[in-house]
Coordinates of C-alpha atoms in Angstrom, one line a residue:
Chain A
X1 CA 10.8 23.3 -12.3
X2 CA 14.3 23.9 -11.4
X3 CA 16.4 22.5 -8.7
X4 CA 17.2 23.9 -5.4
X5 CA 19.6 21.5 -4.2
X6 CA 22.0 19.8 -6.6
X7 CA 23.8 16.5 -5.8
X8 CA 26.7 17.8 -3.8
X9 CA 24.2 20.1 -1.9
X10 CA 22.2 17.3 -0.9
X11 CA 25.8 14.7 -0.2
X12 CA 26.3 17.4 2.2
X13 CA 23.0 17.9 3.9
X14 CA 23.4 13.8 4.4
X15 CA 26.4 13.9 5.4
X16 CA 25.4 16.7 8.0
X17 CA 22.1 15.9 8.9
X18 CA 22.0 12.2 8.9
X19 CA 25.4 10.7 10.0
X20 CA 24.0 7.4 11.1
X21 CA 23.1 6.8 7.7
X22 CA 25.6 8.6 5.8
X23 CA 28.1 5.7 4.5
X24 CA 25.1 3.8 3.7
X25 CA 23.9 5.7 0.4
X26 CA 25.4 7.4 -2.4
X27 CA 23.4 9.9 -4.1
X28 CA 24.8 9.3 -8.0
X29 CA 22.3 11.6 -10.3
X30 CA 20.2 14.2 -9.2
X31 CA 17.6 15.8 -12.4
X32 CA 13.9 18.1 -11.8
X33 CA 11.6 15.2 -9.8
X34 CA 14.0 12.9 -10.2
X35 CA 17.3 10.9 -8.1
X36 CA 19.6 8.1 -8.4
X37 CA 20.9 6.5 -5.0
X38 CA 23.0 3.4 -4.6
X39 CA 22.6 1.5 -1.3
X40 CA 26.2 0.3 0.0
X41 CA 25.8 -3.3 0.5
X42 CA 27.5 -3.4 3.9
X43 CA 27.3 -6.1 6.1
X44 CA 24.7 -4.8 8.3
X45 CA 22.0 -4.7 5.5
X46 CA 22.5 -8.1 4.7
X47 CA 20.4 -11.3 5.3
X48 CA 21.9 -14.8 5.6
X49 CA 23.2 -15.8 2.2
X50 CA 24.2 -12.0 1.5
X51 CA 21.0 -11.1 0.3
X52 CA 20.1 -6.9 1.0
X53 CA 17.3 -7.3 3.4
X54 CA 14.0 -5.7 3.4
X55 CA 14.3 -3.1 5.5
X56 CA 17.3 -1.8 4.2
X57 CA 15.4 -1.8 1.0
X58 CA 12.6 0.2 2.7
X59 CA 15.3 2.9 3.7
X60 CA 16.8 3.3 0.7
X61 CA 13.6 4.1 -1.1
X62 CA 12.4 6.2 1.7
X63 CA 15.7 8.1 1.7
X64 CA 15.8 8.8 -2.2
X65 CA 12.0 10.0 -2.6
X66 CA 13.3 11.9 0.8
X67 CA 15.8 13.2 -1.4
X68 CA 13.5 13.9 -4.3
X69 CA 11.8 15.9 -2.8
X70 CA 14.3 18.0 -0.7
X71 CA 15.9 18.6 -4.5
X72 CA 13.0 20.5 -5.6
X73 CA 12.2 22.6 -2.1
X74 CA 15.3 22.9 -0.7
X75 CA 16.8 22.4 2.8
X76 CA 14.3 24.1 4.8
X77 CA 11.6 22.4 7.1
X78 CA 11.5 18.6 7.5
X79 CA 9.3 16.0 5.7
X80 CA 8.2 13.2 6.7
X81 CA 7.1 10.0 5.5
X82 CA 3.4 9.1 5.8
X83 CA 3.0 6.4 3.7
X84 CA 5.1 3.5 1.3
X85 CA 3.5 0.6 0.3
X86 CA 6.7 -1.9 -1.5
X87 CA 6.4 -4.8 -3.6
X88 CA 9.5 -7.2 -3.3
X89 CA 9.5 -9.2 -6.3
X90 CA 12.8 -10.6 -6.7
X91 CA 15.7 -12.1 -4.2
X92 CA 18.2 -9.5 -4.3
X93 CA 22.0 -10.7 -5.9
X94 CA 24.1 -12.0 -2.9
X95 CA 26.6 -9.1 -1.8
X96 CA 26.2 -6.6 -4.2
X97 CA 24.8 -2.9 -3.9
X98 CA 21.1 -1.8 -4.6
X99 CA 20.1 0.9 -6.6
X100 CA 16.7 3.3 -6.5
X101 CA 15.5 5.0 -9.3
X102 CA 13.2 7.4 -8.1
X103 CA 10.5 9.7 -9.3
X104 CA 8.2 12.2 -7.7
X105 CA 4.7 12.6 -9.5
X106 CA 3.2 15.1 -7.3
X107 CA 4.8 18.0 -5.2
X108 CA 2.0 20.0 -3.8
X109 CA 1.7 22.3 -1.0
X110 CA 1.4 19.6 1.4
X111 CA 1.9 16.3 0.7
X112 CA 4.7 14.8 -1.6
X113 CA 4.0 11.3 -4.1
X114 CA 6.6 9.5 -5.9
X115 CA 7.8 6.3 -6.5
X116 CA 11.0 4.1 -6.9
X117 CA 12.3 1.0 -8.5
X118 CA 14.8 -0.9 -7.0
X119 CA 17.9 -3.1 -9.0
X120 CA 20.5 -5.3 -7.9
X121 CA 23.9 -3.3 -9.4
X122 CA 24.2 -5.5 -12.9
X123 CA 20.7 -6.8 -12.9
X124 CA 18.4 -6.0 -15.3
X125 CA 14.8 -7.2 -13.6
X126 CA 14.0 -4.8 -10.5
X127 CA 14.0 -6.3 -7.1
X128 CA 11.5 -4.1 -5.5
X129 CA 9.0 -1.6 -5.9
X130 CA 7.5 1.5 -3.9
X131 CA 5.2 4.2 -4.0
X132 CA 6.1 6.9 -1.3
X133 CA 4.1 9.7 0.6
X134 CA 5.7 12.9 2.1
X135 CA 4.2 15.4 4.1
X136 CA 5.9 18.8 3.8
X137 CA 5.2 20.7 7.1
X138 CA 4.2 24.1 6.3
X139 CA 6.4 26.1 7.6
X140 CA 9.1 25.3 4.7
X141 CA 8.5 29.1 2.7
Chain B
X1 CA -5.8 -23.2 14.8
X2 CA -3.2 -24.4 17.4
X3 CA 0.5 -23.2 17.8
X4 CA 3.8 -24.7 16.0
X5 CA 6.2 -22.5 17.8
X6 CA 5.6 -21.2 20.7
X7 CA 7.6 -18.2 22.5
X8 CA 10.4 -20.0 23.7
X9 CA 10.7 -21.7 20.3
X10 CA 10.4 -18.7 18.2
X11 CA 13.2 -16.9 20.3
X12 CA 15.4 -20.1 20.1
X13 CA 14.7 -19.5 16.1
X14 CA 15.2 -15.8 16.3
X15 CA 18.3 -16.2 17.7
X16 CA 19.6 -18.6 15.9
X17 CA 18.3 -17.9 12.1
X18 CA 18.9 -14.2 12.5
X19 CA 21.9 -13.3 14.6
X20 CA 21.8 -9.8 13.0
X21 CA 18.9 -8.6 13.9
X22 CA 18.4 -11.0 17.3
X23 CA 18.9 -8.0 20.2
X24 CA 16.9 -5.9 18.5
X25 CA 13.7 -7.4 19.0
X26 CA 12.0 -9.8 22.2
X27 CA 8.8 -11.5 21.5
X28 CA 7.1 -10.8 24.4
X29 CA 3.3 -12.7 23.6
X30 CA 2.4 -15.6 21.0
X31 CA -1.1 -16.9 20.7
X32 CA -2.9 -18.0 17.8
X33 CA -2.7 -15.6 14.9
X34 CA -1.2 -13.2 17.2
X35 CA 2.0 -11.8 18.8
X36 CA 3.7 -9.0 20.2
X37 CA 7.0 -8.1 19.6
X38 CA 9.0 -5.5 21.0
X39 CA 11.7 -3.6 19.4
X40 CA 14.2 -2.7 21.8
X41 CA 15.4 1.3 21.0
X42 CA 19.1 0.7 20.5
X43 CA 20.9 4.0 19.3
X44 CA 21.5 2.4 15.7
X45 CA 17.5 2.4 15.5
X46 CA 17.0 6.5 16.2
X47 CA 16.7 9.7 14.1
X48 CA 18.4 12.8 14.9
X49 CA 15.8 13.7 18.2
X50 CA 15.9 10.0 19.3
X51 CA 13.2 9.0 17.9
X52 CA 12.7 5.4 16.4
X53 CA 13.2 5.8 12.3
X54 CA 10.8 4.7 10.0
X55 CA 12.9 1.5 8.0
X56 CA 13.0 0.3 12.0
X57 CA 9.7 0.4 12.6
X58 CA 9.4 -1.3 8.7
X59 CA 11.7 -4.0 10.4
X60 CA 9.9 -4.1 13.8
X61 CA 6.2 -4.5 11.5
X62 CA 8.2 -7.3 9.4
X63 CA 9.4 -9.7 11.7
X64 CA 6.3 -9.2 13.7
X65 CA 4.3 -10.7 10.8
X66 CA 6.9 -12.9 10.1
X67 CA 6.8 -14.7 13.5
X68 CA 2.9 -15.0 13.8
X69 CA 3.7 -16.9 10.5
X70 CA 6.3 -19.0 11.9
X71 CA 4.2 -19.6 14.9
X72 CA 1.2 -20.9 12.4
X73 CA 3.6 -23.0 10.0
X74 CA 6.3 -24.1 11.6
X75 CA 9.7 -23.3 11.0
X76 CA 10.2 -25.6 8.0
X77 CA 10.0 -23.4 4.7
X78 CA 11.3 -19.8 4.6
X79 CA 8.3 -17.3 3.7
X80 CA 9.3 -14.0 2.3
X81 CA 7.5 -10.5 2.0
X82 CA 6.4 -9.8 -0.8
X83 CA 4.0 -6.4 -0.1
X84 CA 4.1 -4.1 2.8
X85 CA 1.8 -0.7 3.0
X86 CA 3.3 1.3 6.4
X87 CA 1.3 4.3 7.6
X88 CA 3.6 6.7 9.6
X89 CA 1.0 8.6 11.8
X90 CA 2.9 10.0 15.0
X91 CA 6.3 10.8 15.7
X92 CA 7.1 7.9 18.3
X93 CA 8.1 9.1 22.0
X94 CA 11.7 9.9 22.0
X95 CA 14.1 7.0 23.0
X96 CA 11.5 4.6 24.2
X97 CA 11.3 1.2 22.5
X98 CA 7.9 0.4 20.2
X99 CA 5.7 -2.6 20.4
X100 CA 4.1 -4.2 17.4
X101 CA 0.8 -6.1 18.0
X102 CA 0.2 -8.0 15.0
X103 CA -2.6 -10.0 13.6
X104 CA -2.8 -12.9 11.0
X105 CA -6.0 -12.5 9.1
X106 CA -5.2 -15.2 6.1
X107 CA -2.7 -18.0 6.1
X108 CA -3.2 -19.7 2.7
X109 CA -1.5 -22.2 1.0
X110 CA 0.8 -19.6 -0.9
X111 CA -0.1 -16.4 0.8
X112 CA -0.5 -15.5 4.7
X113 CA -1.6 -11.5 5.6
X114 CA -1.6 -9.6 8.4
X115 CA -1.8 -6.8 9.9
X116 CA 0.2 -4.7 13.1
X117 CA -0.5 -1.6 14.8
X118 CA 2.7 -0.3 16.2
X119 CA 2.8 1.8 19.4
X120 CA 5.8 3.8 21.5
X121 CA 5.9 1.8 24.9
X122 CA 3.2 3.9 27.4
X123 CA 2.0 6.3 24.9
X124 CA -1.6 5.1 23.6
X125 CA -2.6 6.0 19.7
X126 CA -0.7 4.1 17.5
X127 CA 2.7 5.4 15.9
X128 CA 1.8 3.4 12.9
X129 CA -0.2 0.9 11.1
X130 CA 1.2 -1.8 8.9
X131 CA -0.5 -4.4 6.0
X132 CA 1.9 -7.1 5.1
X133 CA 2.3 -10.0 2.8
X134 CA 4.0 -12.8 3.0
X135 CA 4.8 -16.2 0.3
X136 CA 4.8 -19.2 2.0
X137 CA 7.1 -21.6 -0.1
X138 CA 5.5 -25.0 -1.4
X139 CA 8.3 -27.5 0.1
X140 CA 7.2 -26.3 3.3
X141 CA 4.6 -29.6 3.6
Chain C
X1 CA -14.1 12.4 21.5
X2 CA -17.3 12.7 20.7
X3 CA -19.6 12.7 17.4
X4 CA -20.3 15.7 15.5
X5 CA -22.6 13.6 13.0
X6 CA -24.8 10.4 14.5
X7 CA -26.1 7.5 12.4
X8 CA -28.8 9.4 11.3
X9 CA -27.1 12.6 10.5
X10 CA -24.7 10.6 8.3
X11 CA -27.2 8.7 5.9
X12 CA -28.6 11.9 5.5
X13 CA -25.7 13.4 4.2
X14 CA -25.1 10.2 2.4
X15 CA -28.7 10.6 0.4
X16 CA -28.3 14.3 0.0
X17 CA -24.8 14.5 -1.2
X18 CA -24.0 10.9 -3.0
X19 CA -27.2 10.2 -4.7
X20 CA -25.3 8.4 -7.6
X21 CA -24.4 6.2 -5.1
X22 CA -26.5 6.3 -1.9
X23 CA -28.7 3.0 -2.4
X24 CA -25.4 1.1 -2.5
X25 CA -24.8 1.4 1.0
X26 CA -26.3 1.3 4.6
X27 CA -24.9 2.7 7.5
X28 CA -25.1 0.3 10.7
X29 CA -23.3 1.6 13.8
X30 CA -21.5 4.6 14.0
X31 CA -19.2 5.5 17.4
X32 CA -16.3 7.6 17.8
X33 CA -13.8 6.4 15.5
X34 CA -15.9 3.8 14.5
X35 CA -18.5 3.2 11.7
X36 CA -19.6 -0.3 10.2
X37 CA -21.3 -0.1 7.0
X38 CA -22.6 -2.8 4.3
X39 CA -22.7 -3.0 0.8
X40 CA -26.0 -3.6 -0.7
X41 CA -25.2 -6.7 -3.0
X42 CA -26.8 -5.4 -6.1
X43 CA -26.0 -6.7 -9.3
X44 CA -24.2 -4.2 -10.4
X45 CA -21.0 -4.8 -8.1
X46 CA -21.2 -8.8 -8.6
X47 CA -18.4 -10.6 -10.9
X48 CA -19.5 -13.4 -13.2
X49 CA -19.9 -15.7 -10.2
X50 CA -21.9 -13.6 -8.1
X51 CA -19.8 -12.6 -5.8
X52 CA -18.8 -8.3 -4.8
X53 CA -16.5 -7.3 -7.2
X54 CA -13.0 -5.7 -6.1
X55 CA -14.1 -1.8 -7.2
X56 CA -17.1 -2.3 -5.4
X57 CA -15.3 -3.7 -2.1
X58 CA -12.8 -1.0 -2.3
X59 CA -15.6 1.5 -2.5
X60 CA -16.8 -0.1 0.5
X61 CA -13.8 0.9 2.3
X62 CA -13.4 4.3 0.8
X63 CA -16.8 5.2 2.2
X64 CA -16.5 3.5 5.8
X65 CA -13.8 5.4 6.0
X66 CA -14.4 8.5 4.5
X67 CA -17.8 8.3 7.2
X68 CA -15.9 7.9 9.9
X69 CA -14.1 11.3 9.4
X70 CA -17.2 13.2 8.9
X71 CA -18.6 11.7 12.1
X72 CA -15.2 13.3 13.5
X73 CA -15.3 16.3 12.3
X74 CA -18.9 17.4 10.7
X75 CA -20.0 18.1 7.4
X76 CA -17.9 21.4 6.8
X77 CA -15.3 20.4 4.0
X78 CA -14.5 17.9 1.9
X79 CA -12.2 15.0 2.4
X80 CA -10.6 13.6 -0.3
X81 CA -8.7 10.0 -0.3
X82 CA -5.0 10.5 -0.9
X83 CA -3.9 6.5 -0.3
X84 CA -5.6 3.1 -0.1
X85 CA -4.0 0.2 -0.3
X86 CA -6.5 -2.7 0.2
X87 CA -5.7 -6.6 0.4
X88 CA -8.5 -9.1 -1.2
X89 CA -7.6 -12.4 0.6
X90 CA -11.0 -14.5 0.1
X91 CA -13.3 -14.9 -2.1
X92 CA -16.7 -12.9 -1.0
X93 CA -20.0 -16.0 -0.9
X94 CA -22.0 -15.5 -3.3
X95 CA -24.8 -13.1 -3.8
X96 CA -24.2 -11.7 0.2
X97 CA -23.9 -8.2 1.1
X98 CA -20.1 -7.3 2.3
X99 CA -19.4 -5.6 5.7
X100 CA -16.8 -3.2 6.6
X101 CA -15.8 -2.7 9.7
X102 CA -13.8 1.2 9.9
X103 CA -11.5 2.3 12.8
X104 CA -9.7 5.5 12.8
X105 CA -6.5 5.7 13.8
X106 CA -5.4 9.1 13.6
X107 CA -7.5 12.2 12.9
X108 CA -5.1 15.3 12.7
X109 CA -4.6 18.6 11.4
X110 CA -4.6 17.7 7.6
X111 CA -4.1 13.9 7.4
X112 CA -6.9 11.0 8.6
X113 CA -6.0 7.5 8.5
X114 CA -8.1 4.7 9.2
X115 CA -8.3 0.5 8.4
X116 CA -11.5 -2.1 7.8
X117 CA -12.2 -5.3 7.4
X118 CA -14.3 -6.3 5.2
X119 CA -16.7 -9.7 5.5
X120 CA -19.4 -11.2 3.8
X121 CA -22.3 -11.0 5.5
X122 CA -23.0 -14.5 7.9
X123 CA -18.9 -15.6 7.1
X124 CA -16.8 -15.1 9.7
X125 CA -13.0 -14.8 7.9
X126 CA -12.3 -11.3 6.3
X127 CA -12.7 -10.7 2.5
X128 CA -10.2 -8.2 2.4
X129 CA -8.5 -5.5 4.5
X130 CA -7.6 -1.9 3.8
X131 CA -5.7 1.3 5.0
X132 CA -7.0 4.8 3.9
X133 CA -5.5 7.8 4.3
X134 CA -7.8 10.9 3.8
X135 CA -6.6 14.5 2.9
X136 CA -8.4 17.1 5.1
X137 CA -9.2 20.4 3.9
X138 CA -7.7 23.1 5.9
X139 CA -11.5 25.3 5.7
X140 CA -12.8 22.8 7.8
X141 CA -13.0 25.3 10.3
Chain D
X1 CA 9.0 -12.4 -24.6
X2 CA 6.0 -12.3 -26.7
X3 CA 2.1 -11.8 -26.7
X4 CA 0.1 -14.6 -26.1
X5 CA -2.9 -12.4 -26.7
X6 CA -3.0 -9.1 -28.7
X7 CA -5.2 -6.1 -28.8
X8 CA -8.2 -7.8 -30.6
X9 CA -7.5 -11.0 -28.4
X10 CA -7.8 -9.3 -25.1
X11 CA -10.7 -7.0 -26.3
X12 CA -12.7 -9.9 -27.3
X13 CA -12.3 -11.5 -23.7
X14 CA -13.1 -8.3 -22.3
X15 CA -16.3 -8.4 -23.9
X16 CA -17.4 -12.2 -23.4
X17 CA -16.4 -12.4 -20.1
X18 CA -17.0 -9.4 -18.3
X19 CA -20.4 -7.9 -20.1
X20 CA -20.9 -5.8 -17.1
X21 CA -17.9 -3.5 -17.7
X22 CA -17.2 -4.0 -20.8
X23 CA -18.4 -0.7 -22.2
X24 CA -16.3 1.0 -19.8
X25 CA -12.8 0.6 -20.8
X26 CA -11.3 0.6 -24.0
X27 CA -7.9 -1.1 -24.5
X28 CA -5.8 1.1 -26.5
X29 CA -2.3 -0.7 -27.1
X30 CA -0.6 -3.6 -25.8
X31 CA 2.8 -4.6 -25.5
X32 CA 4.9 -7.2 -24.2
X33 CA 4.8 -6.6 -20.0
X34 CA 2.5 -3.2 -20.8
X35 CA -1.0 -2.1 -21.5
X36 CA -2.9 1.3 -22.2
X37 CA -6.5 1.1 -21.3
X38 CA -8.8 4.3 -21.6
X39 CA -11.9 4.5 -19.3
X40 CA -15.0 6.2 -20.7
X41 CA -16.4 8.9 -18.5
X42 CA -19.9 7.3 -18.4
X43 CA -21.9 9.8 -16.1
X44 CA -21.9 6.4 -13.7
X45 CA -18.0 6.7 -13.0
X46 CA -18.8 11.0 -12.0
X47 CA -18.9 12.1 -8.5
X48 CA -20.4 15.5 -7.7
X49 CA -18.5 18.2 -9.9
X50 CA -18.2 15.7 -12.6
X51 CA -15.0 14.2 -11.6
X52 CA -14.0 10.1 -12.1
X53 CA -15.1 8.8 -8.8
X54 CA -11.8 6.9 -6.8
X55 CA -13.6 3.6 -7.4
X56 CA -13.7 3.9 -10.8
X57 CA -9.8 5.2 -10.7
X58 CA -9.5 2.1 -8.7
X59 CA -11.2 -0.6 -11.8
X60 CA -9.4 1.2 -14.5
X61 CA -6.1 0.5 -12.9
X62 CA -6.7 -2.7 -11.6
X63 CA -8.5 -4.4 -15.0
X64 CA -5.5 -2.8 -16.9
X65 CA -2.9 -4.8 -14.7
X66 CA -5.3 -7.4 -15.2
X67 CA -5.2 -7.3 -19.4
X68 CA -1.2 -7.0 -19.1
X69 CA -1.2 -10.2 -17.2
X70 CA -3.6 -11.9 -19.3
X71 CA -1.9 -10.8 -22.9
X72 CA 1.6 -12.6 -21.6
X73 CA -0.2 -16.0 -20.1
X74 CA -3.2 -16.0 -22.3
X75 CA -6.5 -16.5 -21.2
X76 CA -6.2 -19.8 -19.2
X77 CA -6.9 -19.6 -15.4
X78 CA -8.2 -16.8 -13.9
X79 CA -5.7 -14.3 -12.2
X80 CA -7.0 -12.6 -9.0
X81 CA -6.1 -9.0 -7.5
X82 CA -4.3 -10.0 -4.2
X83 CA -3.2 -6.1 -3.0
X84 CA -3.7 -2.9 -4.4
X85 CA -2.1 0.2 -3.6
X86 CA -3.1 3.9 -4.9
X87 CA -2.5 6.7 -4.6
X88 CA -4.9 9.7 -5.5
X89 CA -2.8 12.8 -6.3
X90 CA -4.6 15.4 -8.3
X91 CA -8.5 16.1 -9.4
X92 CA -8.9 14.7 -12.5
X93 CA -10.2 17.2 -15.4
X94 CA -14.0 16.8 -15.0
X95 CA -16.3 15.0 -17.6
X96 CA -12.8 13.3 -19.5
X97 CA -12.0 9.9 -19.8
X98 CA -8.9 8.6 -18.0
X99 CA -6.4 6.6 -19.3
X100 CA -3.7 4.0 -17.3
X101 CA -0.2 3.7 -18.7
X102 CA 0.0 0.0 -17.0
X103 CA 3.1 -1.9 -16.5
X104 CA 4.5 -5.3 -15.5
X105 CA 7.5 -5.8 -13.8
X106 CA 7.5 -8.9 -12.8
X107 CA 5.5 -12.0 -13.7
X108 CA 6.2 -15.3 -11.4
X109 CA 4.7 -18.7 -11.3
X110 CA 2.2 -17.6 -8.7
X111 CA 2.4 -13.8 -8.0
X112 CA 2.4 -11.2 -11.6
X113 CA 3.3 -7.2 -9.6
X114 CA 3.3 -4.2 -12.2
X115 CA 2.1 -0.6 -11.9
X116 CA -0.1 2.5 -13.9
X117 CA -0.3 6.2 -13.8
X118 CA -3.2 7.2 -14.5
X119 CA -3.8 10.3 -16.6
X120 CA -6.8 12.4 -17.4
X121 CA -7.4 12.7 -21.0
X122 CA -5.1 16.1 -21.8
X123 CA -4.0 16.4 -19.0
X124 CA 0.0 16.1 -18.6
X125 CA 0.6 15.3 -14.6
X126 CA -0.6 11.9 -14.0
X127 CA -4.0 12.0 -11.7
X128 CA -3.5 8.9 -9.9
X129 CA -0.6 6.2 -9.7
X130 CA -1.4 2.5 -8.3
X131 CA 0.8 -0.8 -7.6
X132 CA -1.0 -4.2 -8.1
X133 CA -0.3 -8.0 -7.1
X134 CA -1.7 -10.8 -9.0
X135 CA -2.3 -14.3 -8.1
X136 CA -2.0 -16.8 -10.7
X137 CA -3.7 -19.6 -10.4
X138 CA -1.6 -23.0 -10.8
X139 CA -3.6 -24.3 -13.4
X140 CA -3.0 -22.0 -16.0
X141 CA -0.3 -24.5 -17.7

């Protein structure tokens, strides 16, 4: 399995496609099933006391399995979430980014799996974990 | 079962507790194991298409649950999720705001669970369907 | 809506195409989008304790569920379950059949997704709750 | 940190306290925070096509979280599944065992979270892949 969208392809297609999120994430590696994407902790992801709140915990997971998957189909067509079920474990670190390490385990001809785990930047225990579900419409040949 | 918060008080505590996310939601129904809540379709909450995104709808599902907690316990203690499994199931109705109506089906002594179905305002089948957990912290006694 | 499969056309199915597992269950009502089914508490799915074991109650759901699609869309195919994510949140009484209570809530092209309760038979609090998503074949035709 | 209960520890308990399944799974390592259990393709476990049925996907996973709890707090107080979450990704190779690659990643005072992927015996792309929450009981000091 090779990639069809390395990680300046896929900065791009952010960058282009999804401006309202753009300065939020940072896509940092980008191997075969697999990304790295760093959650800016900007002040509008934050709970009081600093913490990154949930939802912005849910996005960032949704947008790197997003990413995952785009990686290894290309640009074309548009997937969608249809399921992600996360586990936070562990109060984020007050002000500082989150990172996703995500995997896909399936990539079939319809529906996408994979899964992430989430870290505080400089904290070795995971804050959160989630298991994602794309759909791949099937007009993406 | 009867109420600790009702509406007014839980949109005094909304308000209050969570200036950042306060105009983007209005409780509009509290009863007993049960509200509505309404999240209001600001442009910050839309996808390219205006539709409402999925971590907003993660949000909307959150707080929902969050408040039929509140509206059980009190507003001593500060419960936190800890699971949530979202189903995505429609594309919501472009631009129009989407109303959680969520159910407690537990409230423990550690653990409270619920459930919400989420719907784009005057479109009938459900968007999407939410589980969620929540810890209830000891001190809250 | 209406039903392509009735009560009756169901637990035939059920008999003819689960035997390994057809004297576990009874279906009770079946309506458009609708099916309740119980769990026939044999020893086999009790815990030491007597109580339904978690397996068995998930099973519960998967074939409420599962039901419910093939009284949607007739016997052609073969669904398959791509996602549960079930909550146990009492403890089932002892030695009592469990319930489960199905809804769909979407029934598209290639994806079905449905919840149930679950409750022990004469106890009025659910045992657990689920979501299922089910993966319909495209031969359905 | 270390074991509280090894290999032959946690096979032992298996077998005095759960007699019903204990000739279904067979633990094959533990480590600190992980477990490999096999389950054994007992024609009771086959659906049609002689394929591990979803419910017995579902035990495997679940009793192997279970074990990985149970090897790091020792067999005091009994943990309880609170919410499960699987996904079901690929046919598994018919008539051969499976076997969950389980992990913890986090273990609290009250709530233990971890994950599996869940492989057919031979078979390189993981079959199934599951999150699990644990409650753990106070009493287990």
């Amino acid at each position: 399995m090779e990639l069809k969208m390395d990680r300046a392809a896929l900065s791009d297609f952010l960058r282009r496609e999804f401006q309202q999120v753009n300065d939020d994430f940072m896509i940092e590696e980008v191997a075969p099933m697999r990304v790295r994407v760093r959650l800016l902790a900007h002040e509008r992801h934050l709970r009081p006391g600093g913490t990154v709140s949930g939802p912005a915990m849910f996005a960032l997971a949704d947008v790197a399995i997003y990413l995952a998957v785009l990686a290894m189909v290309g640009p074309k067509g548009l997937a969608v979430t249809t399921n992600c079920s996360i586990d936070f474990m562990r109060k984020p670190a007050s002000g500082v980014d989150v990172i996703a390490d995500a995997r896909l385990h399936k990539l079939g001809r319809v529906l996408a799996v994979g899964d992430a785990l989430l870290y505080s930047d400089g904290m070795a225990p995971p804050v959160a974990r989630a298991g994602l579900t794309y759909s791949i419409p099937p007009d993406r040949a």
